[in-house]
Amino acid sequence: MSDKKRMIVSAALRVFACKGYRAASMQEIAEEAGVAKGSIYLHFKSKDELALAAISDVYDRVRRRMSELEADDGLTPRERFIRQLEAQLAVGSDNAEWIRRLWHDHASEIHEALPGFVLRIRAETADWLQRSIRSVYGEACAPYACDIALMMQGAIGEFIGYFLLGGKPLEPQRLARYLVARMDDIVAGLSGSGERPLVPGDELEELVRSLTGGCGPASRQTAIRELREQLEALRADGADTGELEEALGLLAAEAAKLLPNRVILRAMLGHVRALAPEPLQPAVDRLEREMQQM
């Protein structure tokens, strides 16, 4: 997103938070952004499209933060999961007013693409949760990972709704650690229960594929993570991987977006391929296949 578009989107979020989506006018957004009203239409065809871009931008910011935490080797799987959950909750806390107003303005009616957008976010979140649960608790918990992920997703959504829609302060760190502690209780209860899981892992994976076309942020990040792991092995052998790591980090940040810029992805992928030594080329090939499905 260009600086001009980002400035307009930021202004729109402030106006939506103050007046609500339906009451806000493009003229007010233009005045808040310090631009002529006509210049907004050079970037966005309508207020609906601008609102969708604003929602997408907020989601992309939290995905970038989660990608940064995913790449932080100094975190344990448990601490990484808590920090990523905090990042998601913090976005809700930081944007509480306009989220409340969008909700009361029947946000699902803002743009025809929004319901599908929300479904994709829900699918990606469920997939992230089940992968994180496997990472935190190990393979012993794997049969119940999808069941626990769906329970956690429901709990997260209900708590966010209670705090944000009720106008109550949301404390991301406290809520994240509380939810993970409750997840500990659920894992302990299910692990020794002998019960058959309600949702097999392949069913959730199929749902994610159907809603994302098989090429959402999770699958792109998996390919990037595999490439990064091979890169770390080369670095351990004494190879100079600094420039390649930087390029891969930029690629990961863009790929983490729900609606990434394809031109940027292709350019960054070409740069990564040019820097990658021969042993890494198969991993780059796989990443390229993921990008081509977009």
PDB file of C-alpha atoms in Angstrom, residues 58-250:
ATOM      1  CA  VAL A  58      -5.755  -3.749  10.247  1.00  0.00           C
ATOM      2  CA  TYR A  59      -5.713  -7.503   9.666  1.00  0.00           C
ATOM      3  CA  ASP A  60      -2.477  -7.278   7.675  1.00  0.00           C
ATOM      4  CA  ARG A  61      -0.795  -5.414  10.514  1.00  0.00           C
ATOM      5  CA  VAL A  62      -1.533  -8.145  13.022  1.00  0.00           C
ATOM      6  CA  ARG A  63      -0.448 -10.813  10.522  1.00  0.00           C
ATOM      7  CA  ARG A  64       2.882  -9.025  10.062  1.00  0.00           C
ATOM      8  CA  ARG A  65       3.374  -8.963  13.822  1.00  0.00           C
ATOM      9  CA  MET A  66       2.523 -12.658  14.082  1.00  0.00           C
ATOM     10  CA  SER A  67       4.991 -13.414  11.297  1.00  0.00           C
ATOM     11  CA  GLU A  68       7.721 -11.534  13.180  1.00  0.00           C
ATOM     12  CA  LEU A  69       6.999 -13.567  16.314  1.00  0.00           C
ATOM     13  CA  GLU A  70       6.972 -16.796  14.290  1.00  0.00           C
ATOM     14  CA  ALA A  71      10.513 -16.023  13.146  1.00  0.00           C
ATOM     15  CA  ASP A  72      11.779 -15.202  16.667  1.00  0.00           C
ATOM     16  CA  ASP A  73      13.943 -18.184  17.605  1.00  0.00           C
ATOM     17  CA  GLY A  74      14.372 -16.830  21.129  1.00  0.00           C
ATOM     18  CA  LEU A  75      10.787 -17.713  22.070  1.00  0.00           C
ATOM     19  CA  THR A  76       9.558 -21.090  23.259  1.00  0.00           C
ATOM     20  CA  PRO A  77       6.501 -22.440  21.395  1.00  0.00           C
ATOM     21  CA  ARG A  78       4.316 -21.577  24.388  1.00  0.00           C
ATOM     22  CA  GLU A  79       5.598 -18.025  24.753  1.00  0.00           C
ATOM     23  CA  ARG A  80       5.358 -17.495  20.978  1.00  0.00           C
ATOM     24  CA  PHE A  81       1.719 -18.589  21.063  1.00  0.00           C
ATOM     25  CA  ILE A  82       0.925 -16.273  23.983  1.00  0.00           C
ATOM     26  CA  ARG A  83       2.636 -13.323  22.299  1.00  0.00           C
ATOM     27  CA  GLN A  84       0.826 -13.972  19.012  1.00  0.00           C
ATOM     28  CA  LEU A  85      -2.489 -14.163  20.837  1.00  0.00           C
ATOM     29  CA  GLU A  86      -1.667 -10.906  22.630  1.00  0.00           C
ATOM     30  CA  ALA A  87      -0.955  -9.289  19.248  1.00  0.00           C
ATOM     31  CA  GLN A  88      -4.387 -10.265  17.954  1.00  0.00           C
ATOM     32  CA  LEU A  89      -6.152  -9.066  21.088  1.00  0.00           C
ATOM     33  CA  ALA A  90      -4.188  -5.801  21.068  1.00  0.00           C
ATOM     34  CA  VAL A  91      -5.535  -4.956  17.611  1.00  0.00           C
ATOM     35  CA  GLY A  92      -9.045  -5.295  18.988  1.00  0.00           C
ATOM     36  CA  SER A  93      -8.187  -3.154  21.991  1.00  0.00           C
ATOM     37  CA  ASP A  94      -6.460  -0.463  19.900  1.00  0.00           C
ATOM     38  CA  ASN A  95      -9.361  -0.237  17.448  1.00  0.00           C
ATOM     39  CA  ALA A  96     -12.223  -0.812  19.872  1.00  0.00           C
ATOM     40  CA  GLU A  97     -14.297   2.235  18.980  1.00  0.00           C
ATOM     41  CA  TRP A  98     -14.473   1.752  15.234  1.00  0.00           C
ATOM     42  CA  ILE A  99     -15.008  -2.011  15.650  1.00  0.00           C
ATOM     43  CA  ARG A 100     -18.028  -1.251  17.850  1.00  0.00           C
ATOM     44  CA  ARG A 101     -19.356   1.221  15.324  1.00  0.00           C
ATOM     45  CA  LEU A 102     -18.823  -1.156  12.401  1.00  0.00           C
ATOM     46  CA  TRP A 103     -20.692  -3.829  14.321  1.00  0.00           C
ATOM     47  CA  HIS A 104     -23.645  -1.558  15.047  1.00  0.00           C
ATOM     48  CA  ASP A 105     -23.644  -0.424  11.402  1.00  0.00           C
ATOM     49  CA  HIS A 106     -24.071  -4.073  10.325  1.00  0.00           C
ATOM     50  CA  ALA A 107     -20.534  -4.395   8.983  1.00  0.00           C
ATOM     51  CA  SER A 108     -21.325  -7.506   6.940  1.00  0.00           C
ATOM     52  CA  GLU A 109     -23.423  -5.320   4.627  1.00  0.00           C
ATOM     53  CA  ILE A 110     -20.620  -2.835   3.921  1.00  0.00           C
ATOM     54  CA  HIS A 111     -19.094  -4.685   0.978  1.00  0.00           C
ATOM     55  CA  GLU A 112     -20.117  -7.835  -0.848  1.00  0.00           C
ATOM     56  CA  ALA A 113     -16.611  -9.257  -0.370  1.00  0.00           C
ATOM     57  CA  LEU A 114     -16.612  -8.806   3.418  1.00  0.00           C
ATOM     58  CA  PRO A 115     -18.486 -11.995   4.453  1.00  0.00           C
ATOM     59  CA  GLY A 116     -16.035 -14.116   2.455  1.00  0.00           C
ATOM     60  CA  PHE A 117     -13.155 -12.087   3.876  1.00  0.00           C
ATOM     61  CA  VAL A 118     -14.353 -12.811   7.425  1.00  0.00           C
ATOM     62  CA  LEU A 119     -14.762 -16.522   6.679  1.00  0.00           C
ATOM     63  CA  ARG A 120     -11.191 -16.668   5.424  1.00  0.00           C
ATOM     64  CA  ILE A 121      -9.943 -14.973   8.585  1.00  0.00           C
ATOM     65  CA  ARG A 122     -11.858 -17.480  10.720  1.00  0.00           C
ATOM     66  CA  ALA A 123     -10.443 -20.405   8.747  1.00  0.00           C
ATOM     67  CA  GLU A 124      -6.901 -19.047   8.963  1.00  0.00           C
ATOM     68  CA  THR A 125      -7.284 -18.449  12.709  1.00  0.00           C
ATOM     69  CA  ALA A 126      -8.543 -21.990  13.326  1.00  0.00           C
ATOM     70  CA  ASP A 127      -5.621 -23.362  11.327  1.00  0.00           C
ATOM     71  CA  TRP A 128      -3.121 -21.206  13.248  1.00  0.00           C
ATOM     72  CA  LEU A 129      -4.633 -22.336  16.554  1.00  0.00           C
ATOM     73  CA  GLN A 130      -4.436 -26.049  15.789  1.00  0.00           C
ATOM     74  CA  ARG A 131      -0.854 -25.757  14.525  1.00  0.00           C
ATOM     75  CA  SER A 132       0.119 -23.783  17.630  1.00  0.00           C
ATOM     76  CA  ILE A 133      -1.544 -26.336  19.905  1.00  0.00           C
ATOM     77  CA  ARG A 134       0.468 -29.134  18.297  1.00  0.00           C
ATOM     78  CA  SER A 135       3.644 -27.099  18.720  1.00  0.00           C
ATOM     79  CA  VAL A 136       2.996 -26.200  22.369  1.00  0.00           C
ATOM     80  CA  TYR A 137       1.701 -29.543  23.636  1.00  0.00           C
ATOM     81  CA  GLY A 138       3.362 -32.025  21.305  1.00  0.00           C
ATOM     82  CA  GLU A 139       2.074 -34.984  19.358  1.00  0.00           C
ATOM     83  CA  ALA A 140       0.344 -36.503  22.395  1.00  0.00           C
ATOM     84  CA  CYS A 141      -2.256 -33.758  22.020  1.00  0.00           C
ATOM     85  CA  ALA A 142      -2.402 -33.921  18.215  1.00  0.00           C
ATOM     86  CA  PRO A 143      -5.635 -35.991  17.938  1.00  0.00           C
ATOM     87  CA  TYR A 144      -7.531 -33.272  19.819  1.00  0.00           C
ATOM     88  CA  ALA A 145      -5.785 -30.249  18.290  1.00  0.00           C
ATOM     89  CA  CYS A 146      -8.710 -29.324  16.026  1.00  0.00           C
ATOM     90  CA  ASP A 147     -11.335 -29.747  18.756  1.00  0.00           C
ATOM     91  CA  ILE A 148      -9.298 -27.570  21.119  1.00  0.00           C
ATOM     92  CA  ALA A 149      -8.646 -25.007  18.372  1.00  0.00           C
ATOM     93  CA  LEU A 150     -12.370 -24.579  17.721  1.00  0.00           C
ATOM     94  CA  MET A 151     -13.130 -24.284  21.444  1.00  0.00           C
ATOM     95  CA  MET A 152     -10.402 -21.677  21.818  1.00  0.00           C
ATOM     96  CA  GLN A 153     -11.599 -19.764  18.767  1.00  0.00           C
ATOM     97  CA  GLY A 154     -15.084 -19.607  20.249  1.00  0.00           C
ATOM     98  CA  ALA A 155     -13.770 -18.452  23.625  1.00  0.00           C
ATOM     99  CA  ILE A 156     -11.566 -15.774  22.046  1.00  0.00           C
ATOM    100  CA  GLY A 157     -14.457 -14.439  19.981  1.00  0.00           C
ATOM    101  CA  GLU A 158     -16.871 -14.347  22.908  1.00  0.00           C
ATOM    102  CA  PHE A 159     -14.438 -12.555  25.211  1.00  0.00           C
ATOM    103  CA  ILE A 160     -13.605 -10.002  22.509  1.00  0.00           C
ATOM    104  CA  GLY A 161     -17.310  -9.446  21.935  1.00  0.00           C
ATOM    105  CA  TYR A 162     -17.989  -9.042  25.655  1.00  0.00           C
ATOM    106  CA  PHE A 163     -15.254  -6.470  26.177  1.00  0.00           C
ATOM    107  CA  LEU A 164     -15.397  -4.522  22.916  1.00  0.00           C
ATOM    108  CA  LEU A 165     -19.115  -4.479  22.182  1.00  0.00           C
ATOM    109  CA  GLY A 166     -19.861  -3.911  25.849  1.00  0.00           C
ATOM    110  CA  GLY A 167     -17.544  -0.905  25.967  1.00  0.00           C
ATOM    111  CA  LYS A 168     -15.327  -2.498  28.614  1.00  0.00           C
ATOM    112  CA  PRO A 169     -11.509  -2.229  28.689  1.00  0.00           C
ATOM    113  CA  LEU A 170      -9.724  -5.216  27.160  1.00  0.00           C
ATOM    114  CA  GLU A 171      -6.331  -6.142  28.647  1.00  0.00           C
ATOM    115  CA  PRO A 172      -4.532  -8.169  25.941  1.00  0.00           C
ATOM    116  CA  GLN A 173      -1.763  -9.612  28.120  1.00  0.00           C
ATOM    117  CA  ARG A 174      -4.054 -10.647  30.951  1.00  0.00           C
ATOM    118  CA  LEU A 175      -6.685 -12.132  28.648  1.00  0.00           C
ATOM    119  CA  ALA A 176      -4.120 -14.005  26.527  1.00  0.00           C
ATOM    120  CA  ARG A 177      -2.534 -15.674  29.544  1.00  0.00           C
ATOM    121  CA  TYR A 178      -5.933 -16.442  31.061  1.00  0.00           C
ATOM    122  CA  LEU A 179      -7.063 -18.124  27.837  1.00  0.00           C
ATOM    123  CA  VAL A 180      -3.872 -20.174  27.549  1.00  0.00           C
ATOM    124  CA  ALA A 181      -4.263 -21.307  31.171  1.00  0.00           C
ATOM    125  CA  ARG A 182      -7.789 -22.478  30.343  1.00  0.00           C
ATOM    126  CA  MET A 183      -6.390 -24.236  27.291  1.00  0.00           C
ATOM    127  CA  ASP A 184      -4.033 -26.091  29.636  1.00  0.00           C
ATOM    128  CA  ASP A 185      -7.098 -27.313  31.532  1.00  0.00           C
ATOM    129  CA  ILE A 186      -8.813 -28.468  28.339  1.00  0.00           C
ATOM    130  CA  VAL A 187      -5.703 -30.291  27.122  1.00  0.00           C
ATOM    131  CA  ALA A 188      -5.275 -32.028  30.476  1.00  0.00           C
ATOM    132  CA  GLY A 189      -8.908 -33.120  30.462  1.00  0.00           C
ATOM    133  CA  LEU A 190      -8.956 -34.436  26.905  1.00  0.00           C
ATOM    134  CA  SER A 191      -5.534 -36.070  26.823  1.00  0.00           C
ATOM    135  CA  GLY A 192      -6.464 -38.736  29.349  1.00  0.00           C
ATOM    136  CA  SER A 193     -10.131 -39.044  28.471  1.00  0.00           C
ATOM    137  CA  GLY A 194      -9.912 -41.659  25.743  1.00  0.00           C
ATOM    138  CA  GLU A 195     -12.707 -39.860  23.885  1.00  0.00           C
ATOM    139  CA  ARG A 196     -12.785 -39.866  20.114  1.00  0.00           C
ATOM    140  CA  PRO A 197     -12.128 -36.377  18.665  1.00  0.00           C
ATOM    141  CA  LEU A 198     -15.146 -34.663  17.139  1.00  0.00           C
ATOM    142  CA  VAL A 199     -13.182 -32.942  14.354  1.00  0.00           C
ATOM    143  CA  PRO A 200     -10.406 -34.924  12.643  1.00  0.00           C
ATOM    144  CA  GLY A 201      -7.454 -32.859  11.494  1.00  0.00           C
ATOM    145  CA  ASP A 202      -8.008 -33.550   7.816  1.00  0.00           C
ATOM    146  CA  GLU A 203     -11.541 -32.114   7.982  1.00  0.00           C
ATOM    147  CA  LEU A 204     -10.318 -28.790   9.343  1.00  0.00           C
ATOM    148  CA  GLU A 205      -7.524 -28.724   6.774  1.00  0.00           C
ATOM    149  CA  GLU A 206     -10.087 -29.295   4.026  1.00  0.00           C
ATOM    150  CA  LEU A 207     -12.204 -26.422   5.362  1.00  0.00           C
ATOM    151  CA  VAL A 208      -9.192 -24.102   5.337  1.00  0.00           C
ATOM    152  CA  ARG A 209      -8.317 -25.121   1.777  1.00  0.00           C
ATOM    153  CA  SER A 210     -11.890 -24.596   0.586  1.00  0.00           C
ATOM    154  CA  LEU A 211     -12.082 -21.095   2.074  1.00  0.00           C
ATOM    155  CA  THR A 212      -8.618 -19.929   1.068  1.00  0.00           C
ATOM    156  CA  GLY A 213      -8.210 -21.683  -2.257  1.00  0.00           C
ATOM    157  CA  GLY A 214      -5.374 -23.672  -0.716  1.00  0.00           C
ATOM    158  CA  CYS A 215      -3.064 -20.668  -0.718  1.00  0.00           C
ATOM    159  CA  GLY A 216      -3.833 -18.603   2.354  1.00  0.00           C
ATOM    160  CA  PRO A 217      -1.254 -17.100   4.705  1.00  0.00           C
ATOM    161  CA  ALA A 218      -0.841 -20.395   6.584  1.00  0.00           C
ATOM    162  CA  SER A 219       0.296 -22.399   3.549  1.00  0.00           C
ATOM    163  CA  ARG A 220       2.553 -19.588   2.343  1.00  0.00           C
ATOM    164  CA  GLN A 221       4.101 -19.263   5.789  1.00  0.00           C
ATOM    165  CA  THR A 222       4.657 -23.032   6.001  1.00  0.00           C
ATOM    166  CA  ALA A 223       6.685 -22.926   2.785  1.00  0.00           C
ATOM    167  CA  ILE A 224       8.624 -19.911   4.065  1.00  0.00           C
ATOM    168  CA  ARG A 225       9.267 -21.616   7.400  1.00  0.00           C
ATOM    169  CA  GLU A 226      10.705 -24.687   5.664  1.00  0.00           C
ATOM    170  CA  LEU A 227      12.987 -22.468   3.592  1.00  0.00           C
ATOM    171  CA  ARG A 228      14.057 -20.589   6.716  1.00  0.00           C
ATOM    172  CA  GLU A 229      14.894 -23.855   8.520  1.00  0.00           C
ATOM    173  CA  GLN A 230      17.163 -24.918   5.665  1.00  0.00           C
ATOM    174  CA  LEU A 231      18.714 -21.466   5.682  1.00  0.00           C
ATOM    175  CA  GLU A 232      19.489 -21.793   9.389  1.00  0.00           C
ATOM    176  CA  ALA A 233      21.261 -25.095   8.713  1.00  0.00           C
ATOM    177  CA  LEU A 234      23.478 -23.380   6.139  1.00  0.00           C
ATOM    178  CA  ARG A 235      24.233 -20.576   8.568  1.00  0.00           C
ATOM    179  CA  ALA A 236      25.219 -23.131  11.204  1.00  0.00           C
ATOM    180  CA  ASP A 237      27.735 -24.502   8.703  1.00  0.00           C
ATOM    181  CA  GLY A 238      29.334 -21.062   8.446  1.00  0.00           C
ATOM    182  CA  ALA A 239      27.652 -19.716   5.304  1.00  0.00           C
ATOM    183  CA  ASP A 240      27.018 -15.964   5.014  1.00  0.00           C
ATOM    184  CA  THR A 241      23.216 -15.800   4.823  1.00  0.00           C
ATOM    185  CA  GLY A 242      22.565 -12.242   6.023  1.00  0.00           C
ATOM    186  CA  GLU A 243      21.229 -10.741   2.784  1.00  0.00           C
ATOM    187  CA  LEU A 244      19.133 -13.807   2.007  1.00  0.00           C
ATOM    188  CA  GLU A 245      17.627 -13.778   5.510  1.00  0.00           C
ATOM    189  CA  GLU A 246      16.691 -10.114   5.118  1.00  0.00           C
ATOM    190  CA  ALA A 247      15.047 -10.763   1.736  1.00  0.00           C
ATOM    191  CA  LEU A 248      13.157 -13.747   3.128  1.00  0.00           C
ATOM    192  CA  GLY A 249      11.946 -11.655   6.064  1.00  0.00           C
ATOM    193  CA  LEU A 250      10.519  -9.023   3.712  1.00  0.00           C
TER     194      LEU A 250
END
